[in-house]
XYZ file of C-alpha atoms in Angstrom:
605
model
C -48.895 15.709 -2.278
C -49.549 17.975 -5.381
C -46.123 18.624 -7.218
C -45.973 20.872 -10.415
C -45.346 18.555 -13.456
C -42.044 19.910 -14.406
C -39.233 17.533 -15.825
C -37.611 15.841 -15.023
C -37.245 14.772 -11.593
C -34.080 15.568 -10.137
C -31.735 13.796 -7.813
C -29.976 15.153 -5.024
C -27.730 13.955 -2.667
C -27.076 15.520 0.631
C -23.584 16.134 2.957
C -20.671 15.680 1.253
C -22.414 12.668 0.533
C -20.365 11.668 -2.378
C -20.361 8.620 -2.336
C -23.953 7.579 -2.538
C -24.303 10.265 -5.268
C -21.883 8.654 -7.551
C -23.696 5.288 -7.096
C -26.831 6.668 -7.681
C -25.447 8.245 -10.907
C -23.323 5.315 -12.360
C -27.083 3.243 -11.423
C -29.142 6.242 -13.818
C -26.276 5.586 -16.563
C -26.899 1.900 -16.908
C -30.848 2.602 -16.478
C -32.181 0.686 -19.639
C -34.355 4.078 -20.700
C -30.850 6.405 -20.432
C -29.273 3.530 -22.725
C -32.114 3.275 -25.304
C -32.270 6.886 -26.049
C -28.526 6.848 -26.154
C -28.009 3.953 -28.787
C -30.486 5.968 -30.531
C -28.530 9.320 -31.011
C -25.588 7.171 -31.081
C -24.254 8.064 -28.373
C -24.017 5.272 -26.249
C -20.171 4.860 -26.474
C -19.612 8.236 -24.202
C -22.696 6.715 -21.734
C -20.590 3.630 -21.360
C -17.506 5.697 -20.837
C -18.991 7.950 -17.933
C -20.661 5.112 -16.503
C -16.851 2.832 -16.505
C -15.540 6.672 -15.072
C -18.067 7.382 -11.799
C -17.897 3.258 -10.844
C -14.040 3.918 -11.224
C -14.267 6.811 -8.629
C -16.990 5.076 -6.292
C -14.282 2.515 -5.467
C -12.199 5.248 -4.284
C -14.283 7.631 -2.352
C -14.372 5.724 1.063
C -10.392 6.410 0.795
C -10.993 10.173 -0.431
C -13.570 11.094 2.036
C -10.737 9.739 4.954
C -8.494 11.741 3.386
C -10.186 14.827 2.885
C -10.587 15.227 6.371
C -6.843 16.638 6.933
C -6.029 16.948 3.143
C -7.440 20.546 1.914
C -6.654 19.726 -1.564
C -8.506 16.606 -1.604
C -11.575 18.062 0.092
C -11.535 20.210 -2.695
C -11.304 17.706 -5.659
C -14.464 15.952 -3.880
C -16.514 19.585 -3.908
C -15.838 19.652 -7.587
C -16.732 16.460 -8.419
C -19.907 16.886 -6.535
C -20.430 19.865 -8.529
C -19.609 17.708 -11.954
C -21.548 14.829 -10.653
C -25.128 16.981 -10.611
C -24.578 17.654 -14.228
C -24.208 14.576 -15.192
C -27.126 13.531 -13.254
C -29.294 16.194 -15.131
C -28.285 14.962 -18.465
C -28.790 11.338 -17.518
C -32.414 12.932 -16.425
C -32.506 14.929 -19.985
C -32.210 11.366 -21.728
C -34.567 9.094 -19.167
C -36.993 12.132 -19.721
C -37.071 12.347 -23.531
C -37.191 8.338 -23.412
C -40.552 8.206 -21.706
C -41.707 11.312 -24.111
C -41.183 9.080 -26.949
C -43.297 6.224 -25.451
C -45.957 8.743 -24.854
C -45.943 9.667 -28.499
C -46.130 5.903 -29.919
C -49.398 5.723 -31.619
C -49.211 9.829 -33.027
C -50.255 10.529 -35.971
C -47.612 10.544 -38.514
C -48.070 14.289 -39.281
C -47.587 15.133 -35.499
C -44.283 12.953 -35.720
C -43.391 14.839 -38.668
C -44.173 18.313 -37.325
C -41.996 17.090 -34.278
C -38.556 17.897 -36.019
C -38.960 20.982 -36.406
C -40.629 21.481 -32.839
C -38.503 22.543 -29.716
C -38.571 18.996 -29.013
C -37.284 18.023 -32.161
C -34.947 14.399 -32.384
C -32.381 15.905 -34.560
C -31.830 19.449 -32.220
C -32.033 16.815 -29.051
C -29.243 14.683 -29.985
C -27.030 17.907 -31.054
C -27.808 19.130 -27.526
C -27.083 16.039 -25.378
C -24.365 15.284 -27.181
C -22.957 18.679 -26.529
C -24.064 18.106 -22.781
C -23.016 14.645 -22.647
C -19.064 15.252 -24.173
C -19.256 18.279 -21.566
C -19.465 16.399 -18.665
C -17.225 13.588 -19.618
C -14.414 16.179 -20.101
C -15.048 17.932 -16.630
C -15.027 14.020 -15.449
C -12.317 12.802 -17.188
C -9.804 16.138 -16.031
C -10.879 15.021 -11.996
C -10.453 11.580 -12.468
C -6.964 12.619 -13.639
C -6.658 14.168 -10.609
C -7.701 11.786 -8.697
C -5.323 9.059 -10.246
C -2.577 11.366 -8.525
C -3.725 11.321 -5.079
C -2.988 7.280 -4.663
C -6.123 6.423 -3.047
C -7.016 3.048 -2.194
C -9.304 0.764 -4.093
C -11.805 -0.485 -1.281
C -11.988 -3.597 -2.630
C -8.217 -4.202 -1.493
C -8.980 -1.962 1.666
C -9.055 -3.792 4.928
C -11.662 -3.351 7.222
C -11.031 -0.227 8.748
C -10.587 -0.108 12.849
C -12.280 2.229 14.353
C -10.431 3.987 17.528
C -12.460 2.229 20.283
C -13.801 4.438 22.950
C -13.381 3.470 26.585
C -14.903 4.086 29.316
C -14.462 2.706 33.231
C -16.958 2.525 36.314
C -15.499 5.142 38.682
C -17.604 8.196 39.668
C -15.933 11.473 40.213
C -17.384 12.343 43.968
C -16.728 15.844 43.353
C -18.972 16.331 40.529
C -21.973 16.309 41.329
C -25.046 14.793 38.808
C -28.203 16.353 38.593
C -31.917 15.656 36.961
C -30.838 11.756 36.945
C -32.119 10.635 40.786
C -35.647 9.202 39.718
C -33.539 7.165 36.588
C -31.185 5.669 39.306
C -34.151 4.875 41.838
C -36.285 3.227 38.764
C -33.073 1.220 37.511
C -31.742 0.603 40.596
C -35.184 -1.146 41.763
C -35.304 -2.901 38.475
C -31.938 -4.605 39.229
C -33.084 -5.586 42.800
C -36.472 -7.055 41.667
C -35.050 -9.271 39.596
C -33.160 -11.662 42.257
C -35.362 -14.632 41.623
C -34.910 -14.756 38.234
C -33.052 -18.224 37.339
C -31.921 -16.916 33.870
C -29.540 -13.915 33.473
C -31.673 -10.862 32.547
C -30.756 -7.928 30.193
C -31.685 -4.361 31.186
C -31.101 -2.031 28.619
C -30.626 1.905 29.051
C -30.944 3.711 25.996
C -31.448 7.406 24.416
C -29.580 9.785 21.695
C -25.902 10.814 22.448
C -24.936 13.042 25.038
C -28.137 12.415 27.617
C -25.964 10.891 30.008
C -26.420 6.780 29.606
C -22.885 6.231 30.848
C -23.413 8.726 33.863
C -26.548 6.727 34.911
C -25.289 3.207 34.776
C -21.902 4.662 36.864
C -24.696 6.086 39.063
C -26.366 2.291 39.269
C -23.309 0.320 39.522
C -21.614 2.374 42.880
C -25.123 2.252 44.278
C -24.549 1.093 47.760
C -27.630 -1.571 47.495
C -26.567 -2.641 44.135
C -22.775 -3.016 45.591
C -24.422 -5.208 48.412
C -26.350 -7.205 46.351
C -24.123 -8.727 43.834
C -21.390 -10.729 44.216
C -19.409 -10.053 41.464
C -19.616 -6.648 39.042
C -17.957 -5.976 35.856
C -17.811 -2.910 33.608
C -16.631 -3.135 30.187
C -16.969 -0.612 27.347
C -18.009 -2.245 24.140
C -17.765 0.499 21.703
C -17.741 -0.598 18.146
C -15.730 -3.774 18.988
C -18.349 -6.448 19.119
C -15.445 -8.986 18.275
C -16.985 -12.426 20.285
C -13.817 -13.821 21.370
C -12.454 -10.424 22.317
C -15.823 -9.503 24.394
C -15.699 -12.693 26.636
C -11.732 -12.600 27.323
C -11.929 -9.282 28.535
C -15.123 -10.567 31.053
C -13.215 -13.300 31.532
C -10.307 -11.278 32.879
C -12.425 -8.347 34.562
C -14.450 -11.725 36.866
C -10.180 -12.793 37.340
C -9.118 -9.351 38.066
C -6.950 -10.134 35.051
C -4.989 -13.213 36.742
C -5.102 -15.780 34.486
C -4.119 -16.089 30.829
C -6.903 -16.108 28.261
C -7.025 -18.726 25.459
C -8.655 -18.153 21.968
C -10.481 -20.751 21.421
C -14.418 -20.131 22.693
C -15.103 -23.307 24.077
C -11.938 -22.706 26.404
C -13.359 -19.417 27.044
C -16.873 -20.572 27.490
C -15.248 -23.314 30.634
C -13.216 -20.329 31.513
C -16.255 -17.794 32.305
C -18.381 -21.295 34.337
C -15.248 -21.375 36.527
C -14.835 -17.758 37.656
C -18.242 -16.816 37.521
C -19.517 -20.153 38.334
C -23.023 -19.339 40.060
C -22.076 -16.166 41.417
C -25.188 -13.582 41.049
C -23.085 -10.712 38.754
C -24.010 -7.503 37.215
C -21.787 -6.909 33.843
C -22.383 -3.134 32.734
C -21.695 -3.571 28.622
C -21.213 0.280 28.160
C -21.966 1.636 24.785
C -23.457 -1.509 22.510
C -23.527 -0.782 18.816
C -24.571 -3.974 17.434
C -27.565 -4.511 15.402
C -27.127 -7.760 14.169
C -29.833 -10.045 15.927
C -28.088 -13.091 14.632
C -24.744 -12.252 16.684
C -26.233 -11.625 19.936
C -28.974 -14.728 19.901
C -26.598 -17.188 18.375
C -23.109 -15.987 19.769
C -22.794 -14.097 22.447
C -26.121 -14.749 24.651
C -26.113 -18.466 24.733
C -22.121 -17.663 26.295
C -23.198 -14.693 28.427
C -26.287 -16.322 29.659
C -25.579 -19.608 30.714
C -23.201 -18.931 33.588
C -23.977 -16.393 37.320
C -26.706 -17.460 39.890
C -30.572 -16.451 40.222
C -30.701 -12.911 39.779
C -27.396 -11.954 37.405
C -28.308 -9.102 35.536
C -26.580 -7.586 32.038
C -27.053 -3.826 32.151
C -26.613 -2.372 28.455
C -26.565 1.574 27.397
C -27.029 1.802 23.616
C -28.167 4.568 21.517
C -30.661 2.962 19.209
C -33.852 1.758 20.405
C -32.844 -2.009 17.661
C -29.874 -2.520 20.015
C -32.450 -2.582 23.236
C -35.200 -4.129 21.561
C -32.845 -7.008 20.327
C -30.754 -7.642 23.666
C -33.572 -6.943 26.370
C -35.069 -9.851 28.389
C -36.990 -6.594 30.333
C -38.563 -3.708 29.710
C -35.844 -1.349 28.816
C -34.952 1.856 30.889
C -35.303 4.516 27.760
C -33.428 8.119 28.858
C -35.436 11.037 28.589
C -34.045 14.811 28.061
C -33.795 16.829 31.246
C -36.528 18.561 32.606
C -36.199 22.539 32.423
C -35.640 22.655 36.256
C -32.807 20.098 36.010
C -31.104 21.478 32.653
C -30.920 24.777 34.305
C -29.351 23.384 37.893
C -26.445 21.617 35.656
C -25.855 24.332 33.109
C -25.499 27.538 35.753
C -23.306 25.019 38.520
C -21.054 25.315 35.320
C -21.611 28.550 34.009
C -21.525 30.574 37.487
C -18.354 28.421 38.820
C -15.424 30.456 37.864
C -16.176 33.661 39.108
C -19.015 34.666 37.554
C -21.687 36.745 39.093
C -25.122 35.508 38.657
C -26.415 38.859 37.472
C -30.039 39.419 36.306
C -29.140 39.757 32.791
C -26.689 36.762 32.480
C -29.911 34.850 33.927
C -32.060 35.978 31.241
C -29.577 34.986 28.529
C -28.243 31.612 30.253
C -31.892 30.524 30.091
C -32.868 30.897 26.677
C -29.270 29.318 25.864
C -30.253 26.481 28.024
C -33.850 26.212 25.911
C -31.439 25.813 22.609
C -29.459 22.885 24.160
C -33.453 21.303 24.570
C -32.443 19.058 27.727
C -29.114 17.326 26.297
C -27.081 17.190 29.821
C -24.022 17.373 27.186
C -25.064 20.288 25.340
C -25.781 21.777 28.722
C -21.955 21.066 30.567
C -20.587 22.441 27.632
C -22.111 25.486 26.900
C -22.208 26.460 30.803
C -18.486 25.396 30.703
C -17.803 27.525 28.037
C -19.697 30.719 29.668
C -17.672 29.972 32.545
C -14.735 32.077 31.440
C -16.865 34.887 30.298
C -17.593 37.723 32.359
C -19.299 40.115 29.790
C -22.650 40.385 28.844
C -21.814 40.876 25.282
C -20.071 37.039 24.882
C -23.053 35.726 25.943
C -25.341 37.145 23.665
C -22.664 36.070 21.104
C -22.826 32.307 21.923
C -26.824 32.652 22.461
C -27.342 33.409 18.853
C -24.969 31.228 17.468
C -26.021 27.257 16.644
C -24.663 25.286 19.407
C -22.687 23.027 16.980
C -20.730 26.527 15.804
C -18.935 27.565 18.382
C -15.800 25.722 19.750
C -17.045 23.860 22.758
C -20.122 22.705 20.403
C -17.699 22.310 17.642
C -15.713 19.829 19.537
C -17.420 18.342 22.364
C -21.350 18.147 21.415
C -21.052 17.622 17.517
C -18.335 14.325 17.215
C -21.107 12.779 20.311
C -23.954 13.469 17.889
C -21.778 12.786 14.480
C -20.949 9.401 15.628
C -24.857 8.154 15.486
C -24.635 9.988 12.093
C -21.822 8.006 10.982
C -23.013 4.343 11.523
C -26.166 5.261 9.907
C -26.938 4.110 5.977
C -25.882 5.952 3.027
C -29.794 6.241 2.167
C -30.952 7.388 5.792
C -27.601 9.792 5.669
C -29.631 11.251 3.054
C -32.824 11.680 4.183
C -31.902 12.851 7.740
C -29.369 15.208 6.011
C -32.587 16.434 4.013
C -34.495 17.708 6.999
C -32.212 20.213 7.339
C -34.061 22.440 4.842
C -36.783 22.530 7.554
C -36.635 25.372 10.316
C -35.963 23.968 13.907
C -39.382 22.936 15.846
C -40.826 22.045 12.803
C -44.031 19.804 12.809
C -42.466 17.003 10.018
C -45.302 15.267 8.433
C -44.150 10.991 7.895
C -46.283 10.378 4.408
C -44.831 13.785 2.659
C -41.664 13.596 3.967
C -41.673 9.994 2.562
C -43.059 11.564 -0.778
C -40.100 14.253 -0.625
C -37.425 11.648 -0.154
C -38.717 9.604 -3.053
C -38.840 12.254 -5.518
C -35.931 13.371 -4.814
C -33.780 10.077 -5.468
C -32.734 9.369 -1.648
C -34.446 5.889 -1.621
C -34.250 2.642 -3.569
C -36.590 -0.291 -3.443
C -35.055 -3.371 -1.631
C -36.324 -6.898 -1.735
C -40.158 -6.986 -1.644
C -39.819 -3.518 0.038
C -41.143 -0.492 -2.792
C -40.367 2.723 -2.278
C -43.198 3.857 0.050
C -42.414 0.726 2.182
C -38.794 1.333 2.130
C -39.497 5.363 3.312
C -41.241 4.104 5.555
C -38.259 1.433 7.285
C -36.215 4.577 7.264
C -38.502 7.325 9.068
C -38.898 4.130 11.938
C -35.529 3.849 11.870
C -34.490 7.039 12.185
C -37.042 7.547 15.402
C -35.602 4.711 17.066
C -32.351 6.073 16.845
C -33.377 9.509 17.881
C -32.491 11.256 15.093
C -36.389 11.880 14.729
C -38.584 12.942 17.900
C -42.421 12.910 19.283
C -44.019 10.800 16.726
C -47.449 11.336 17.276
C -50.509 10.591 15.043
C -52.242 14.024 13.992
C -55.191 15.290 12.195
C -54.134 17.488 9.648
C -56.667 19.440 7.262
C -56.090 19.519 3.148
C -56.743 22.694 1.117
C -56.265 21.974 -2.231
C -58.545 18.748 -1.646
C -61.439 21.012 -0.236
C -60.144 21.317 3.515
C -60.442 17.387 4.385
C -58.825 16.360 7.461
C -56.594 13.338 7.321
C -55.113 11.479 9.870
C -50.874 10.971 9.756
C -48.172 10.654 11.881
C -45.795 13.855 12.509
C -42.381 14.424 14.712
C -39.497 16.879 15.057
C -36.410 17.170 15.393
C -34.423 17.555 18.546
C -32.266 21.508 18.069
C -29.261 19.649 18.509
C -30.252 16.957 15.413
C -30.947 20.206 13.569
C -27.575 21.697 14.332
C -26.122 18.120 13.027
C -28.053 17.948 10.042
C -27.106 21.524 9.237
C -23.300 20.772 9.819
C -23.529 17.584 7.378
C -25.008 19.402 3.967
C -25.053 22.785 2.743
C -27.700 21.642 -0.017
C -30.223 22.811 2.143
C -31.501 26.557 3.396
C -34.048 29.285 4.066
C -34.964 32.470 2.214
C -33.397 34.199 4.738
C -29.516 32.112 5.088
C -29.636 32.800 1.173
C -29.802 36.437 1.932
C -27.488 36.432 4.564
C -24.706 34.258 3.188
C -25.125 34.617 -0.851
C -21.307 34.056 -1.254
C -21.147 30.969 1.060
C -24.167 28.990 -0.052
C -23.489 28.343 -3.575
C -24.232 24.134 -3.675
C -27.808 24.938 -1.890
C -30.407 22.809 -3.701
C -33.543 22.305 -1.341
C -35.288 25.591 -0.333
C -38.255 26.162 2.214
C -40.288 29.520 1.975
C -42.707 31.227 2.984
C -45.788 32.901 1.151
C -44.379 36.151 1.179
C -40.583 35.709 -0.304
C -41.474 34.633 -4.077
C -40.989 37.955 -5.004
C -37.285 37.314 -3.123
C -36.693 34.136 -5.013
C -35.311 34.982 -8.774
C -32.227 37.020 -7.776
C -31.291 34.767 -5.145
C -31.702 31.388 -7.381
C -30.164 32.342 -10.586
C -27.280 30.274 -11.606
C -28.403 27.984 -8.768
C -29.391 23.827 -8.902
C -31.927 24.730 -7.013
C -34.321 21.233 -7.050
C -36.899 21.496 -4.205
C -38.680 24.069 -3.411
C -40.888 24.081 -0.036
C -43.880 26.287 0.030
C -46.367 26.883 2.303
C -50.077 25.400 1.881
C -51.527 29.228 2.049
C -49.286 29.978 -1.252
C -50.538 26.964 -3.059
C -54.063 27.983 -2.281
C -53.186 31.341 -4.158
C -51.163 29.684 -6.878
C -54.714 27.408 -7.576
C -57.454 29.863 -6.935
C -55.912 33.242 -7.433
C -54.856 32.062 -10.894
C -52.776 34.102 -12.070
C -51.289 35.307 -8.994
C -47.829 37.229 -8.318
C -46.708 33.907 -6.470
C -47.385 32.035 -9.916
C -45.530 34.698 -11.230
C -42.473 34.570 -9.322
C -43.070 30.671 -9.551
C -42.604 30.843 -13.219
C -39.867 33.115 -13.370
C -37.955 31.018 -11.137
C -39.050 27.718 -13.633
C -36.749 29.891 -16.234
C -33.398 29.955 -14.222
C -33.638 26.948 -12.170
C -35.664 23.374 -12.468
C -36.868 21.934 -9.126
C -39.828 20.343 -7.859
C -42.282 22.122 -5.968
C -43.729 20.605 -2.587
C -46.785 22.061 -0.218
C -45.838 21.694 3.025
């Protein structure tokens, strides 16, 4: 990746993201360059101080970000101190900069040393500056931490373990409603489950996909499945949610094998006699609905050798689980992965909602319905809600409204489709928070290469090294990690041709992102936009930091960016070739221009 060699690098955060911003801060402040140069232009006493400040405020932000959620006030404090918390990350940048300047210069001549005090990169005008810049901050820091001393937020340290609200869900299928695009996933699952009746050892047969394509639905449609009623003697449906609490798990199969007749003792080895007497050899299905856990340790060690040693020849566990780790670590077979709807199917389920409350199938609400249904891209959830929100609209102009809003914008998106896809979002790291939320500055459909996007993550901050993992390695873990849980789509190795290294093809692997994971990772940050959003919405894009453009909107750049912390800027591969070969060019131009009001690192893409 070829990057303009403008300093320093820059770190950005995305979302509200606070939290891992203020780490990743308070880390740069005890960095042993920052500190050097510091001591130096003795000012190492105000480092110390806004280092003691942000890990102050990291152990509080957990709290705050709860908080902030139905406390306006709060939610503000946090958008200031994210504000606060950039310009304290560009003067810790100013001082880890100037330190590896210095080691550049060791071995100078002593005139050039000399002649260096009276240079715009003179010692004595640096330390006035950062000092200047460094008592600036702390003041900003030290009125919001003030503030935040008021708002008696809890230390997370003395924080319990938060419970999460667990989600439920139950076997029953509504007969009225009727399913569609899911037939050939019940047939394949349902033969699955029947093929496996000479199996001595319980088998696990996990379904799993992104949010919203209808897991639950399909293992409802498996489990009333006349042949699969027929062919087990004993079934059981429990919802697992978040709760992967051992003892808790087996009491409630315990009681679901009882019908909830006997009393359950806590101890596991009375639970573990319990489940061999009402289970005993019986051949059983248990649907665990909605399996979060990624910890191999707790399934191999805990909960299979309990699970597993009890039910007849062919006992199957049937688990639906978003991530790809959850199937990979529970299955015993192949697992049954969801796919998005096909466009014949999407359109059956969205217009049996959209057309059911009166409203006439006309040409024109046709036309629109099916370019809405493209936007929800196969996502039976997306698709019920949308055509249930239609449903009350009779005008032509309403739909055109909804077509060319995001999905995630309007109210049924807003509060159906968006907490579905948010929860993924939530359980994921603060680091892969940050690098998904980064994607956003790409358009939707957009052909992500892995390597750069690896590159753009590292230079901007967003990953640490871990272990015997460095940072390319690390990147890496992440971009897998965020395909297996969906967040990242069609990974595909591609050939792909570089022009500033005289047109040689390479080979890499590229995906995309679903619409849907666009719409998320555009509701999470608004660090991230286009030429065109900055145009459209000057006023309410103020914290936008990563831009994509194109080859002809550097002239469009300046106005927009001024007063700006603008720190990546996307451009096209055709505009590099100019910037190289039509030396000087307008682009370079405009690229210069923009150097003066705003420092950011500039990608080809």
């Amino acid at each position: 990746m070829l990057q303009f060699p403008i300093p320093p690098i820059c770190k950005i955060m995305a979302e509200s993201l606070l939290l891992p911003l203020v780490r990743g801060v308070a880390g740069k402040a005890a960095d042993a360059l920052v500190e050097t140069v510091t001591h130096m232009c003795g000012l190492d006493d105000d480092r110390r101080t806004l280092e003691r400040h942000l890990l102050a405020v990291e152990c509080k932000l957990a709290n705050a970000e709860e908080m902030s959620e139905t406390n306006g006030y709060v939610k503000s404090w946090m958008k200031e101190f994210k504000s606060v918390a950039y310009e304290a990350d560009d003067v810790l940048d100013d001082f880890q900069y100037e330190a590896l300047r210095r080691q550049s210069k060791i071995g100078k001549s002593t005139t050039h040393k000399v002649l260096g005090y009276i240079t715009r990169q003179s010692p004595l005008l640096f330390r006035f500056e950062m000092s200047r810049k460094l008592k600036n901050v702390l003041e900003k820091i030290n009125k919001l931490v003030e503030e935040m001393n008021k708002f008696g937020l809890e230390n997370s340290v003395h924080r319990g373990k938060r419970q999460n609200p667990c989600r439920q869900t139950h076997s029953k299928l509504d007969d009225c409603t009727k399913i569609f695009g899911r037939d050939d996933d019940k047939t394949v699952v349902v033969k699955q489950l029947l093929g496996l009746q000479d199996q001595q050892k319980v088998q696990v047969l996990p379904i799993f996909g992104m949010g919203g394509l209808g897991k639950t639905t399909l293992a409802k449609m498996v489990y009333n499945e006349r042949e699969v009623h027929e062919h087990f003697q004993l079934k059981m449906w429990h919802c697992v949610s978040v709760n992967f609490d051992i003892i808790d798990l087996v009491k409630a199969i315990a009681e679901l094998a009882t019908n909830g007749s006997s009393a359950m003792l806590g101890s596991i080895e009375l639970l573990q006699k319990k489940l061999d007497e009402v289970i005993g050899q019986k051949r059983f299905l248990l649907v665990l609905d909605d399996v979060w856990n990624e910890d191999k340790r707790i399934w191999e060690d805990e909960l299979k050798p309990l699970l597993c040693s009890v039910g007849g020849p062919g006992s199957v566990i049937v688990v639906t689980c978003r991530s790809k780790q959850v199937a990979s670590i529970m299955c015993t077979v192949k697992p049954h992965e969801l796919a998005f709807l096909s466009e014949e199917g999407s359109w059956e389920l969205f217009s049996n909602r959209a057309f059911s409350n009166g409203v006439d199938e006309q040409p024109e609400l046709v036309t629109i319905g099916r370019r809405i249904v493209n936007k929800c891209g196969g996502l039976p959830l997306a698709l019920k809600t949308m055509g249930g929100l239609l449903s009350s609209k009779q005008k032509v102009q309403e739909w055109k409204a909804i077509e060319e809003s995001n999905i995630g914008d309007n109210d049924g998106g807003k509060y159906e489709v968006m907490p579905i896809l948010k929860l993924s979002y939530k359980y994921l790291s603060s680091e892969m928070k940050q690098c998904f939320a980064f994607c956003a500055v790409f358009p939707k459909d957009y052909e992500m290469e892995k390597d750069r996007l690896i590159q753009l993550w590292m230079a901007n901050g967003f990953i640490q090294e871990e272990g015997i993992m460095d940072l390319v390695q690390k990147g890496e873990f992440i971009f897998d990690e965020l395909v297996w849980r969906s967040f990242l789509q069609d990974k595909k190795v591609a050939i792909k041709s570089a022009i500033y290294h005289g047109d040689t093809q390479y080979k890499t692997f590229v995906c995309k992102m679903h619409d849907l994971m666009h719409d998320l990772a555009k509701n999470v940050t608004d660090e991230c936009a286009s030429i065109e959003e900055l145009s459209q919405q000057k006023a309410l894009l103020k914290g936008v930091c990563h831009m994509k453009t194109s080859k002809a909107e550097f002239e469009r750049i300046n106005g927009l960016c001024k007063g700006r912390k603008l720190r990546t800027l996307l451009a096209p591969s055709e505009s590099w070739k100019d910037y190289n070969y039509n030396f000087p060019s307008k682009s370079h131009k405009d690229i210069k221009e923009l150097q003066q009001v705003a420092r950011f690192n500039m990608y080809v893409v």
